[in-house]
Amino acid sequence: MLRKLDNENMGRSNLGWLNSIFHFSFAEYYNPKNIHFGQLRVINDDLIAPGTGFNLHPHKEMEIVSYVVNGDLTHGDSMGNKNTVTRGHVQYMSAGTGVFHSEHNLGSETLRFLQIWILPDRAGYEPNYGDYRFNWEDRHNQWLHMVSSKEGDAPIKINQDANIYSLELEAGKEISFPVSEGRQAYLVQIEGNSTINTLTLNTRDALEIVEEDIQINSNETSHILLIEMKKG
């Protein structure tokens, strides 16, 4: 089963310094038919103006992954961590029993990043933070496995049976991805335009995939994020 989600029909918020698209119900955007997709609770496509950001605020019992599309993302938290990542890099945090953190754009250009929240497999984990600077070329015309469960083989481990991949697919190229029985996936067309099976996705569109293999044909250079997880 495939279901396309047009970005024009997603939730939106514009606070001036922050311009967001909400893939799922979040903040003032509430849609009872669109609360989550399996264990995937939040994907916010955020644009943050230079010199602004989210000041220190709390999180609890959530696996949080931030994927930078453009600009500089600076994280700080109550555990004493502070670090900046740029395009194609990832910050991740297990909020666990509770943590405070901040996210700012200290650069001179607009920051765009995907903020992803995944429900953990149980409550009560010790809070944890990390970041990883992936080489951009490692996702060129191939899937880059960035995030997995603790039992998986990706460099970033989270407390859930979920995998996150990124891809940059040149125009005219094609690639497949299997979504097997008992599994589902959520795909974000971050940049570019592609045809997936029979559906065409434009920049910021998304696709729900349940127990169906996909074939991606890139109509123009496409930057894609895919979150694969157990069904349910």
Tab-separated table of C-alpha atoms in Angstrom:
chain	number	residue	atom	x	y	z
A	1	MET	CA	0.000	0.000	0.000
A	2	LEU	CA	1.241	3.457	-0.957
A	3	ARG	CA	-0.289	6.775	0.094
A	4	LYS	CA	1.082	10.075	-1.135
A	5	LEU	CA	0.955	13.125	1.132
A	6	ASP	CA	1.055	16.455	-0.676
A	7	ASN	CA	3.036	19.051	1.291
A	8	GLU	CA	0.415	21.690	0.497
A	9	ASN	CA	-2.082	19.748	2.620
A	10	MET	CA	0.215	19.358	5.633
A	11	GLY	CA	0.113	21.475	8.772
A	12	ARG	CA	1.863	24.823	8.670
A	13	SER	CA	3.114	27.473	11.062
A	14	ASN	CA	4.908	30.770	10.401
A	15	LEU	CA	6.228	32.656	13.419
A	16	GLY	CA	8.523	34.884	11.361
A	17	TRP	CA	11.777	33.494	12.708
A	18	LEU	CA	10.416	29.917	12.333
A	19	ASN	CA	8.557	28.600	9.296
A	20	SER	CA	7.445	24.962	9.655
A	21	ILE	CA	5.660	22.178	7.810
A	22	PHE	CA	4.156	19.547	10.124
A	23	HIS	CA	3.831	16.034	8.690
A	24	PHE	CA	1.810	14.972	11.761
A	25	SER	CA	-0.338	16.744	14.355
A	26	PHE	CA	1.891	19.174	16.244
A	27	ALA	CA	1.462	22.433	18.171
A	28	GLU	CA	-1.531	24.334	16.750
A	29	TYR	CA	-1.981	21.829	13.893
A	30	TYR	CA	-4.314	19.014	14.960
A	31	ASN	CA	-5.704	16.347	12.659
A	32	PRO	CA	-7.202	13.330	14.467
A	33	LYS	CA	-6.604	11.212	11.357
A	34	ASN	CA	-2.928	12.174	11.251
A	35	ILE	CA	-1.397	11.734	14.702
A	36	HIS	CA	1.419	9.304	13.877
A	37	PHE	CA	2.593	6.582	11.484
A	38	GLY	CA	3.476	3.530	13.528
A	39	GLN	CA	6.184	4.566	16.008
A	40	LEU	CA	6.907	7.730	14.000
A	41	ARG	CA	5.289	10.590	15.912
A	42	VAL	CA	6.766	13.809	14.455
A	43	ILE	CA	8.444	15.080	11.311
A	44	ASN	CA	8.740	18.850	11.257
A	45	ASP	CA	10.388	20.488	8.245
A	46	ASP	CA	11.749	23.641	9.908
A	47	LEU	CA	13.220	26.823	8.452
A	48	ILE	CA	14.970	28.909	11.132
A	49	ALA	CA	16.212	32.438	10.521
A	50	PRO	CA	19.837	33.345	11.380
A	51	GLY	CA	20.445	34.307	14.991
A	52	THR	CA	17.287	32.609	16.263
A	53	GLY	CA	16.150	29.187	17.423
A	54	PHE	CA	14.524	27.131	20.149
A	55	ASN	CA	15.689	28.130	23.610
A	56	LEU	CA	16.171	25.563	26.387
A	57	HIS	CA	13.032	23.407	26.719
A	58	PRO	CA	12.206	19.929	28.100
A	59	HIS	CA	11.690	16.549	26.420
A	60	LYS	CA	10.853	13.164	27.871
A	61	GLU	CA	10.427	9.577	26.585
A	62	MET	CA	11.202	10.279	22.932
A	63	GLU	CA	13.945	9.406	20.436
A	64	ILE	CA	14.770	12.665	18.610
A	65	VAL	CA	16.757	12.759	15.362
A	66	SER	CA	17.614	16.023	13.574
A	67	TYR	CA	18.728	15.853	9.932
A	68	VAL	CA	20.257	19.040	8.517
A	69	VAL	CA	19.326	19.971	4.952
A	70	ASN	CA	21.009	23.390	4.773
A	71	GLY	CA	22.758	25.714	7.219
A	72	ASP	CA	24.186	25.238	10.714
A	73	LEU	CA	22.330	23.561	13.590
A	74	THR	CA	23.736	24.133	17.080
A	75	HIS	CA	22.511	21.893	19.896
A	76	GLY	CA	22.938	22.471	23.623
A	77	ASP	CA	21.515	20.444	26.515
A	78	SER	CA	21.354	19.986	30.282
A	79	MET	CA	23.860	17.119	30.027
A	80	GLY	CA	26.561	19.625	29.070
A	81	ASN	CA	26.687	18.893	25.333
A	82	LYS	CA	27.059	21.647	22.740
A	83	ASN	CA	27.849	21.031	19.097
A	84	THR	CA	27.113	22.257	15.567
A	85	VAL	CA	26.348	20.153	12.492
A	86	THR	CA	25.735	21.110	8.852
A	87	ARG	CA	24.232	19.715	5.612
A	88	GLY	CA	23.770	15.952	5.621
A	89	HIS	CA	24.818	15.580	9.259
A	90	VAL	CA	22.697	14.229	12.117
A	91	GLN	CA	22.136	15.063	15.774
A	92	TYR	CA	20.248	12.556	17.919
A	93	MET	CA	19.009	12.474	21.477
A	94	SER	CA	17.276	9.892	23.633
A	95	ALA	CA	15.221	12.099	25.940
A	96	GLY	CA	14.505	9.155	28.231
A	97	THR	CA	13.585	10.111	31.805
A	98	GLY	CA	13.946	13.796	30.973
A	99	VAL	CA	16.336	16.335	29.500
A	100	PHE	CA	16.418	20.021	28.525
A	101	HIS	CA	17.888	21.070	25.190
A	102	SER	CA	18.107	23.989	22.773
A	103	GLU	CA	18.490	24.256	18.985
A	104	HIS	CA	19.772	27.442	17.360
A	105	ASN	CA	20.868	28.815	14.028
A	106	LEU	CA	24.064	30.687	14.841
A	107	GLY	CA	25.050	30.897	11.173
A	108	SER	CA	24.456	33.624	8.581
A	109	GLU	CA	22.040	31.657	6.343
A	110	THR	CA	18.573	30.187	6.886
A	111	LEU	CA	18.741	26.778	8.556
A	112	ARG	CA	16.548	23.979	7.214
A	113	PHE	CA	16.359	20.705	9.086
A	114	LEU	CA	14.003	17.789	9.620
A	115	GLN	CA	13.123	17.214	13.258
A	116	ILE	CA	12.070	13.567	13.706
A	117	TRP	CA	10.504	12.095	16.853
A	118	ILE	CA	10.195	8.327	17.282
A	119	LEU	CA	8.512	6.663	20.265
A	120	PRO	CA	10.952	4.456	22.229
A	121	ASP	CA	10.345	0.742	22.751
A	122	ARG	CA	9.896	1.367	26.490
A	123	ALA	CA	10.006	4.154	29.028
A	124	GLY	CA	12.771	4.908	31.498
A	125	TYR	CA	15.959	5.101	29.423
A	126	GLU	CA	18.856	7.226	30.617
A	127	PRO	CA	19.063	10.441	28.533
A	128	ASN	CA	21.746	10.379	25.848
A	129	TYR	CA	23.070	12.661	23.082
A	130	GLY	CA	25.304	12.247	20.061
A	131	ASP	CA	25.982	13.549	16.566
A	132	TYR	CA	27.472	12.114	13.394
A	133	ARG	CA	29.067	13.826	10.388
A	134	PHE	CA	28.309	11.640	7.385
A	135	ASN	CA	30.233	12.139	4.144
A	136	TRP	CA	27.831	13.525	1.554
A	137	GLU	CA	29.200	11.187	-1.130
A	138	ASP	CA	28.176	8.118	0.883
A	139	ARG	CA	24.521	8.702	-0.093
A	140	HIS	CA	25.217	9.480	-3.766
A	141	ASN	CA	23.111	7.050	-5.855
A	142	GLN	CA	22.941	4.660	-2.890
A	143	TRP	CA	21.126	4.308	0.413
A	144	LEU	CA	23.095	5.614	3.399
A	145	HIS	CA	22.038	3.753	6.557
A	146	MET	CA	22.325	6.379	9.263
A	147	VAL	CA	20.156	5.166	12.155
A	148	SER	CA	19.161	1.723	13.441
A	149	SER	CA	18.055	-0.070	16.605
A	150	LYS	CA	20.736	-1.129	19.068
A	151	GLU	CA	20.841	-4.492	17.280
A	152	GLY	CA	21.342	-2.867	13.871
A	153	ASP	CA	24.536	-1.899	12.076
A	154	ALA	CA	24.065	1.856	11.526
A	155	PRO	CA	26.465	4.225	13.338
A	156	ILE	CA	23.581	5.885	15.215
A	157	LYS	CA	21.565	3.654	17.562
A	158	ILE	CA	18.114	4.457	18.953
A	159	ASN	CA	15.771	2.668	21.347
A	160	GLN	CA	13.301	1.431	18.740
A	161	ASP	CA	13.074	-1.052	15.852
A	162	ALA	CA	13.485	1.647	13.198
A	163	ASN	CA	15.992	2.537	10.495
A	164	ILE	CA	16.678	5.888	8.844
A	165	TYR	CA	18.313	6.194	5.421
A	166	SER	CA	19.247	9.133	3.202
A	167	LEU	CA	19.802	9.206	-0.544
A	168	GLU	CA	20.926	11.611	-3.252
A	169	LEU	CA	19.800	10.186	-6.596
A	170	GLU	CA	20.998	11.778	-9.822
A	171	ALA	CA	18.469	12.737	-12.482
A	172	GLY	CA	17.709	9.743	-14.716
A	173	LYS	CA	18.885	7.187	-12.161
A	174	GLU	CA	16.737	4.609	-10.383
A	175	ILE	CA	16.976	2.638	-7.159
A	176	SER	CA	14.736	0.260	-5.228
A	177	PHE	CA	13.917	-0.291	-1.564
A	178	PRO	CA	12.180	-3.375	-0.102
A	179	VAL	CA	9.495	-2.943	2.554
A	180	SER	CA	8.822	-6.507	3.633
A	181	GLU	CA	5.865	-8.160	5.340
A	182	GLY	CA	5.278	-6.749	8.805
A	183	ARG	CA	7.208	-3.543	7.970
A	184	GLN	CA	6.321	-0.032	6.863
A	185	ALA	CA	8.218	3.080	5.791
A	186	TYR	CA	7.755	6.828	5.541
A	187	LEU	CA	9.579	8.652	2.739
A	188	VAL	CA	10.244	12.395	2.483
A	189	GLN	CA	11.171	14.007	-0.839
A	190	ILE	CA	13.471	16.605	0.736
A	191	GLU	CA	14.651	18.146	-2.547
A	192	GLY	CA	13.982	17.460	-6.216
A	193	ASN	CA	11.314	15.422	-7.981
A	194	SER	CA	10.925	11.679	-8.404
A	195	THR	CA	8.428	9.039	-9.497
A	196	ILE	CA	7.977	6.207	-6.993
A	197	ASN	CA	6.165	3.244	-8.516
A	198	THR	CA	3.316	5.216	-10.163
A	199	LEU	CA	3.326	8.292	-7.910
A	200	THR	CA	5.228	11.537	-8.555
A	201	LEU	CA	6.620	13.405	-5.549
A	202	ASN	CA	7.705	17.034	-5.548
A	203	THR	CA	9.935	18.773	-3.014
A	204	ARG	CA	8.578	18.354	0.557
A	205	ASP	CA	5.971	15.736	-0.416
A	206	ALA	CA	5.890	12.433	1.474
A	207	LEU	CA	4.857	8.828	0.962
A	208	GLU	CA	3.507	6.195	3.336
A	209	ILE	CA	4.593	2.667	2.347
A	210	VAL	CA	3.170	-0.488	3.925
A	211	GLU	CA	4.472	-3.947	2.982
A	212	GLU	CA	5.306	-2.908	-0.592
A	213	ASP	CA	8.635	-2.656	-2.398
A	214	ILE	CA	9.291	0.656	-4.134
A	215	GLN	CA	11.176	1.683	-7.256
A	216	ILE	CA	12.398	5.287	-7.314
A	217	ASN	CA	13.052	7.010	-10.641
A	218	SER	CA	14.655	10.420	-10.257
A	219	ASN	CA	13.199	13.020	-12.644
A	220	GLU	CA	15.695	15.567	-11.315
A	221	THR	CA	18.408	15.175	-8.714
A	222	SER	CA	16.526	13.995	-5.631
A	223	HIS	CA	17.439	14.220	-1.964
A	224	ILE	CA	15.357	11.675	-0.030
A	225	LEU	CA	14.960	10.540	3.582
A	226	LEU	CA	13.334	7.190	4.419
A	227	ILE	CA	12.301	5.871	7.843
A	228	GLU	CA	11.663	2.097	7.881
A	229	MET	CA	10.119	0.428	10.918
A	230	LYS	CA	7.967	-2.410	12.198
A	231	LYS	CA	4.345	-2.211	11.177
A	232	GLY	CA	1.780	-0.885	13.636
